[in-house]
Amino acid sequence: MEPFALHHPSYLTIENWTKLFPELLAGMTTKHGGTSKGFFQTLNMGFHVGDRIDDVVENRQKLSVLLDFPLNGWVGAEQTHDIVLKKVSRIDRGTGAESYQNAFKGTDGFYTDEPGILLTLCFADCVPLYFAAPKFKMIGLAHAGWKGTVREIARQMVQAWRNEGIPPEEIYIAIGPSICEECYIVDNHVVNLVENILEDVDEKPYNLISDGQYSLNLRQLNRQILLKAGIPVRNILMTGYCTSCHDLFFSHRKDQGKTGRMLSFIGWKEI
Ligand SMILES: [Zn+2]
């Protein structure tokens, strides 16, 4: 069953998690319902893509009202396809929420065990990874494009949580809307890097389609990395939504680089 459900024209949520933990807010925006124009119409959440900053702030304010999660509780990052994770706390609230200049530099993942903080990252084809260990109140979000994926940002988060005393069996993961294997064609360079981390895995997440061209299933690759890191298979949800196939989303590949960004988010609401 598809774990991500369209809760509103402007965003999807992870239904199962919401049912189990009503105070947990986790999901992803669509491209609909905002005020941005041109390439960014309409609900662009990214500050760094050339859109009018005022429109992006307005889009973010709209979403904060829809989610009932104040903008001054959000944190955001300047994402660099690296594997740096940042543990945030309440003093960080608002950082990167309304401007790119004060966002966390060089950060591709957040985690926290405090309520009232909405972890946010921007996406347009890359894989959003949602983490939750409700027993420990820990939640996390990571940005996994092919670079972050082959550098194993997924395993990095599991390791960071192990260091906090959280065993992998207590960690639940949702792999969110991102580019599907049919839409995602890569070359030998990328596939060689994938090979390096999947030596002992039989089922390869890629297929040769023509000379030096492969279709790569980035979602499946992240799933395999998580399984290797000790996450039980039953703990992992994976979406079928492709950001390129589906008209709900901005897609960096489909829109040839000139496009907006969706926002993935996870946070404990304050009660
Ligand atoms: Zn697709």
Short mmCIF file of C-alpha atoms and ligand atoms in Angstrom, two decimals:
data_model
loop_
_atom_site.label_atom_id
_atom_site.label_comp_id
_atom_site.label_asym_id
_atom_site.label_seq_id
_atom_site.Cartn_x
_atom_site.Cartn_y
_atom_site.Cartn_z
CA MET A 1 0.00 0.00 0.00
CA GLU A 2 1.20 3.51 -0.83
CA PRO A 3 2.43 5.05 2.45
CA PHE A 4 2.17 8.66 1.25
CA ALA A 5 -1.37 10.01 0.96
CA LEU A 6 -2.51 13.30 -0.51
CA HIS A 7 -3.83 14.94 2.61
CA HIS A 8 -4.46 18.28 0.89
CA PRO A 9 -3.73 19.50 -2.69
CA SER A 10 -0.52 21.06 -1.31
CA TYR A 11 0.93 18.14 0.67
CA LEU A 12 1.13 14.42 1.32
CA THR A 13 1.55 12.79 4.70
CA ILE A 14 2.77 9.40 5.87
CA GLU A 15 -0.63 8.05 6.84
CA ASN A 16 0.45 5.09 8.91
CA TRP A 17 2.75 7.13 11.10
CA THR A 18 0.10 9.80 11.61
CA LYS A 19 -2.37 7.13 12.71
CA LEU A 20 0.07 5.58 15.16
CA PHE A 21 1.51 8.85 16.44
CA PRO A 22 -1.00 11.69 16.06
CA GLU A 23 1.49 14.27 17.31
CA LEU A 24 4.02 13.30 14.64
CA LEU A 25 3.82 15.42 11.48
CA ALA A 26 5.66 13.96 8.48
CA GLY A 27 5.20 14.47 4.77
CA MET A 28 6.07 16.33 1.61
CA THR A 29 4.63 19.23 -0.32
CA THR A 30 3.38 19.07 -3.91
CA LYS A 31 3.88 21.86 -6.45
CA HIS A 32 0.30 23.06 -6.13
CA GLY A 33 -1.36 25.84 -4.16
CA GLY A 34 1.36 28.49 -3.97
CA THR A 35 2.06 31.93 -5.43
CA SER A 36 5.30 31.46 -7.37
CA LYS A 37 5.33 32.17 -11.12
CA GLY A 38 6.99 30.81 -14.25
CA PHE A 39 9.29 27.82 -13.74
CA PHE A 40 8.40 27.85 -10.06
CA GLN A 41 4.64 27.71 -10.27
CA THR A 42 3.26 27.51 -7.88
CA LEU A 43 4.34 26.10 -4.50
CA ASN A 44 8.12 26.44 -4.73
CA MET A 45 9.79 25.98 -1.34
CA GLY A 46 13.43 26.46 -2.39
CA PHE A 47 15.17 29.81 -1.82
CA HIS A 48 18.21 28.94 -3.94
CA VAL A 49 16.60 28.24 -7.32
CA GLY A 50 16.14 31.79 -8.64
CA ASP A 51 12.55 32.35 -7.56
CA ARG A 52 11.40 35.59 -5.90
CA ILE A 53 12.26 35.32 -2.20
CA ASP A 54 8.99 37.00 -1.20
CA ASP A 55 7.02 34.32 -3.03
CA VAL A 56 8.99 31.53 -1.35
CA VAL A 57 8.41 33.06 2.08
CA GLU A 58 4.70 33.41 1.28
CA ASN A 59 4.54 29.76 0.17
CA ARG A 60 6.24 28.69 3.38
CA GLN A 61 3.88 30.79 5.47
CA LYS A 62 0.91 29.19 3.70
CA LEU A 63 2.22 25.74 4.47
CA SER A 64 2.93 26.60 8.10
CA VAL A 65 -0.74 27.57 8.48
CA LEU A 66 -1.93 24.40 6.71
CA LEU A 67 0.29 22.23 8.90
CA ASP A 68 -0.43 24.27 12.00
CA PHE A 69 3.31 24.37 12.65
CA PRO A 70 4.69 27.93 13.06
CA LEU A 71 7.46 28.98 10.68
CA ASN A 72 9.66 30.07 13.58
CA GLY A 73 9.82 26.42 14.60
CA TRP A 74 11.28 25.23 11.28
CA VAL A 75 14.92 24.52 10.50
CA GLY A 76 16.37 24.42 6.99
CA ALA A 77 19.70 23.77 5.31
CA GLU A 78 21.97 24.65 2.45
CA GLN A 79 22.14 21.12 1.01
CA THR A 80 25.35 20.05 -0.70
CA HIS A 81 24.92 16.32 -1.53
CA ASP A 82 27.27 15.50 1.33
CA ILE A 83 26.54 13.37 4.39
CA VAL A 84 26.80 15.89 7.21
CA LEU A 85 23.99 15.45 9.74
CA LYS A 86 23.09 18.03 12.34
CA LYS A 87 21.36 17.32 15.62
CA VAL A 88 19.17 20.32 16.33
CA SER A 89 17.47 21.54 19.47
CA ARG A 90 15.00 24.23 20.39
CA ILE A 91 17.60 27.02 20.31
CA ASP A 92 17.97 26.32 16.57
CA ARG A 93 14.33 26.95 15.78
CA GLY A 94 13.73 29.34 12.89
CA THR A 95 17.19 28.80 11.39
CA GLY A 96 16.81 28.71 7.60
CA ALA A 97 13.02 29.05 7.79
CA GLU A 98 12.70 32.43 6.09
CA SER A 99 16.06 32.92 4.43
CA TYR A 100 18.75 30.88 2.76
CA GLN A 101 21.54 33.03 4.20
CA ASN A 102 21.03 31.86 7.75
CA ALA A 103 20.28 28.21 6.87
CA PHE A 104 22.59 25.50 8.23
CA LYS A 105 25.56 25.39 5.86
CA GLY A 106 26.62 22.16 4.19
CA THR A 107 23.98 20.04 5.90
CA ASP A 108 22.03 17.18 4.29
CA GLY A 109 20.26 15.76 7.29
CA PHE A 110 18.72 16.75 10.61
CA TYR A 111 17.62 14.89 13.70
CA THR A 112 16.16 15.85 17.03
CA ASP A 113 14.34 14.43 20.04
CA GLU A 114 12.66 17.69 20.98
CA PRO A 115 9.10 18.79 20.15
CA GLY A 116 8.19 21.99 18.36
CA ILE A 117 10.91 21.73 15.70
CA LEU A 118 10.00 21.02 12.08
CA LEU A 119 12.97 19.51 10.26
CA THR A 120 12.78 20.57 6.59
CA LEU A 121 14.80 19.86 3.44
CA CYS A 122 14.18 20.67 -0.24
CA PHE A 123 13.75 18.11 -3.01
CA ALA A 124 13.14 17.73 -6.74
CA ASP A 125 13.96 14.07 -7.64
CA CYS A 126 16.45 13.25 -4.85
CA VAL A 127 15.24 10.79 -2.22
CA PRO A 128 13.83 12.08 1.07
CA LEU A 129 14.50 9.66 3.93
CA TYR A 130 12.32 9.99 7.01
CA PHE A 131 13.45 8.41 10.28
CA ALA A 132 11.50 7.91 13.49
CA ALA A 133 12.21 6.06 16.72
CA PRO A 134 9.07 6.98 18.67
CA LYS A 135 10.16 5.13 21.83
CA PHE A 136 13.11 7.52 22.02
CA LYS A 137 11.24 10.53 20.66
CA MET A 138 13.90 10.72 17.95
CA ILE A 139 13.04 11.86 14.43
CA GLY A 140 15.23 12.63 11.44
CA LEU A 141 15.24 13.63 7.79
CA ALA A 142 17.93 13.16 5.16
CA HIS A 143 18.55 14.22 1.56
CA ALA A 144 19.81 11.37 -0.62
CA GLY A 145 20.56 12.13 -4.26
CA TRP A 146 22.94 9.70 -5.92
CA LYS A 147 25.93 11.29 -4.20
CA GLY A 148 24.43 11.22 -0.71
CA THR A 149 23.10 7.74 -1.39
CA VAL A 150 26.43 6.18 -2.43
CA ARG A 151 28.13 8.00 0.45
CA GLU A 152 25.51 6.21 2.57
CA ILE A 153 23.84 9.08 4.34
CA ALA A 154 21.13 6.57 5.31
CA ARG A 155 23.64 4.44 7.24
CA GLN A 156 25.15 7.60 8.70
CA MET A 157 21.83 8.47 10.34
CA VAL A 158 21.40 4.95 11.72
CA GLN A 159 24.94 5.16 13.12
CA ALA A 160 24.32 8.59 14.68
CA TRP A 161 21.25 7.17 16.41
CA ARG A 162 23.13 4.07 17.57
CA ASN A 163 25.55 6.49 19.22
CA GLU A 164 22.53 7.94 21.03
CA GLY A 165 21.65 4.48 22.32
CA ILE A 166 18.92 3.71 19.77
CA PRO A 167 19.05 0.18 18.30
CA PRO A 168 18.16 -0.25 14.59
CA GLU A 169 15.13 -2.41 15.47
CA GLU A 170 13.52 0.69 16.99
CA ILE A 171 14.02 2.82 13.91
CA TYR A 172 11.21 3.26 11.38
CA ILE A 173 11.94 4.62 7.93
CA ALA A 174 9.86 6.07 5.12
CA ILE A 175 11.41 6.50 1.69
CA GLY A 176 9.60 9.39 0.05
CA PRO A 177 8.58 10.67 -3.40
CA SER A 178 11.59 10.83 -5.71
CA ILE A 179 12.66 9.85 -9.21
CA CYS A 180 11.81 6.29 -10.29
CA GLU A 181 14.16 3.84 -12.02
CA GLU A 182 12.52 4.36 -15.41
CA CYS A 183 13.12 8.10 -15.28
CA TYR A 184 16.59 7.94 -13.77
CA ILE A 185 19.36 7.10 -16.24
CA VAL A 186 22.97 7.20 -15.05
CA ASP A 187 26.39 6.32 -16.44
CA ASN A 188 29.19 3.90 -15.52
CA HIS A 189 30.71 6.29 -13.04
CA VAL A 190 27.62 6.23 -10.81
CA VAL A 191 27.05 2.49 -11.21
CA ASN A 192 30.66 1.74 -10.23
CA LEU A 193 30.12 3.67 -7.00
CA VAL A 194 26.88 1.75 -6.39
CA GLU A 195 28.77 -1.52 -6.99
CA ASN A 196 31.30 -0.60 -4.31
CA ILE A 197 28.69 -0.49 -1.59
CA LEU A 198 26.58 -3.45 -2.74
CA GLU A 199 29.26 -6.12 -3.24
CA ASP A 200 27.40 -8.70 -1.17
CA VAL A 201 23.90 -7.89 -2.43
CA ASP A 202 22.44 -10.18 -5.09
CA GLU A 203 19.57 -8.07 -6.32
CA LYS A 204 21.10 -5.05 -8.04
CA PRO A 205 19.09 -1.81 -8.05
CA TYR A 206 20.13 -0.95 -11.61
CA ASN A 207 19.72 -2.30 -15.15
CA LEU A 208 21.85 -1.83 -18.22
CA ILE A 209 19.64 -0.20 -20.87
CA SER A 210 22.20 0.72 -23.52
CA ASP A 211 25.96 1.05 -23.87
CA GLY A 212 27.15 2.69 -20.65
CA GLN A 213 23.63 3.73 -19.67
CA TYR A 214 21.82 2.32 -16.69
CA SER A 215 18.48 2.88 -15.10
CA LEU A 216 19.00 3.22 -11.36
CA ASN A 217 16.46 2.70 -8.60
CA LEU A 218 17.70 5.14 -5.97
CA ARG A 219 14.87 4.34 -3.57
CA GLN A 220 15.66 0.63 -3.68
CA LEU A 221 19.36 1.37 -3.22
CA ASN A 222 18.63 3.36 -0.07
CA ARG A 223 16.42 0.53 1.15
CA GLN A 224 19.24 -1.96 0.64
CA ILE A 225 21.68 0.30 2.51
CA LEU A 226 19.22 0.55 5.41
CA LEU A 227 18.73 -3.23 5.52
CA LYS A 228 22.52 -3.67 5.59
CA ALA A 229 22.64 -1.18 8.47
CA GLY A 230 20.36 -3.46 10.48
CA ILE A 231 16.91 -1.91 9.98
CA PRO A 232 14.28 -4.69 9.93
CA VAL A 233 12.52 -5.00 6.58
CA ARG A 234 9.11 -4.56 8.23
CA ASN A 235 10.20 -1.13 9.53
CA ILE A 236 10.71 0.35 6.07
CA LEU A 237 7.95 2.02 4.05
CA MET A 238 8.65 2.95 0.45
CA THR A 239 6.62 5.20 -1.82
CA GLY A 240 5.60 4.47 -5.40
CA TYR A 241 5.35 8.19 -6.25
CA CYS A 242 7.83 9.30 -8.90
CA THR A 243 8.57 13.03 -8.96
CA SER A 244 9.23 12.90 -12.70
CA CYS A 245 6.32 10.66 -13.82
CA HIS A 246 3.75 12.34 -11.65
CA ASP A 247 2.37 15.81 -12.24
CA LEU A 248 2.10 16.53 -8.52
CA PHE A 249 5.79 17.38 -8.28
CA PHE A 250 8.67 19.50 -9.48
CA SER A 251 11.31 17.37 -11.21
CA HIS A 252 14.88 18.52 -11.80
CA ARG A 253 15.34 15.99 -14.62
CA LYS A 254 11.97 16.43 -16.32
CA ASP A 255 12.05 20.22 -16.07
CA GLN A 256 15.69 20.31 -17.24
CA GLY A 257 17.09 21.96 -14.14
CA LYS A 258 14.83 25.02 -14.15
CA THR A 259 12.21 24.23 -11.56
CA GLY A 260 11.01 24.61 -8.00
CA ARG A 261 11.51 22.45 -4.94
CA MET A 262 9.20 20.45 -2.74
CA LEU A 263 9.67 20.53 1.01
CA SER A 264 9.95 17.36 3.04
CA PHE A 265 9.20 17.81 6.70
CA ILE A 266 9.02 15.91 9.97
CA GLY A 267 8.39 17.22 13.46
CA TRP A 268 6.71 16.56 16.79
CA LYS A 269 3.88 18.99 17.32
CA GLU A 270 3.84 20.75 20.64
CA ILE A 271 0.92 19.60 22.75
ZN ZN B 1 9.34 8.11 -13.10
#
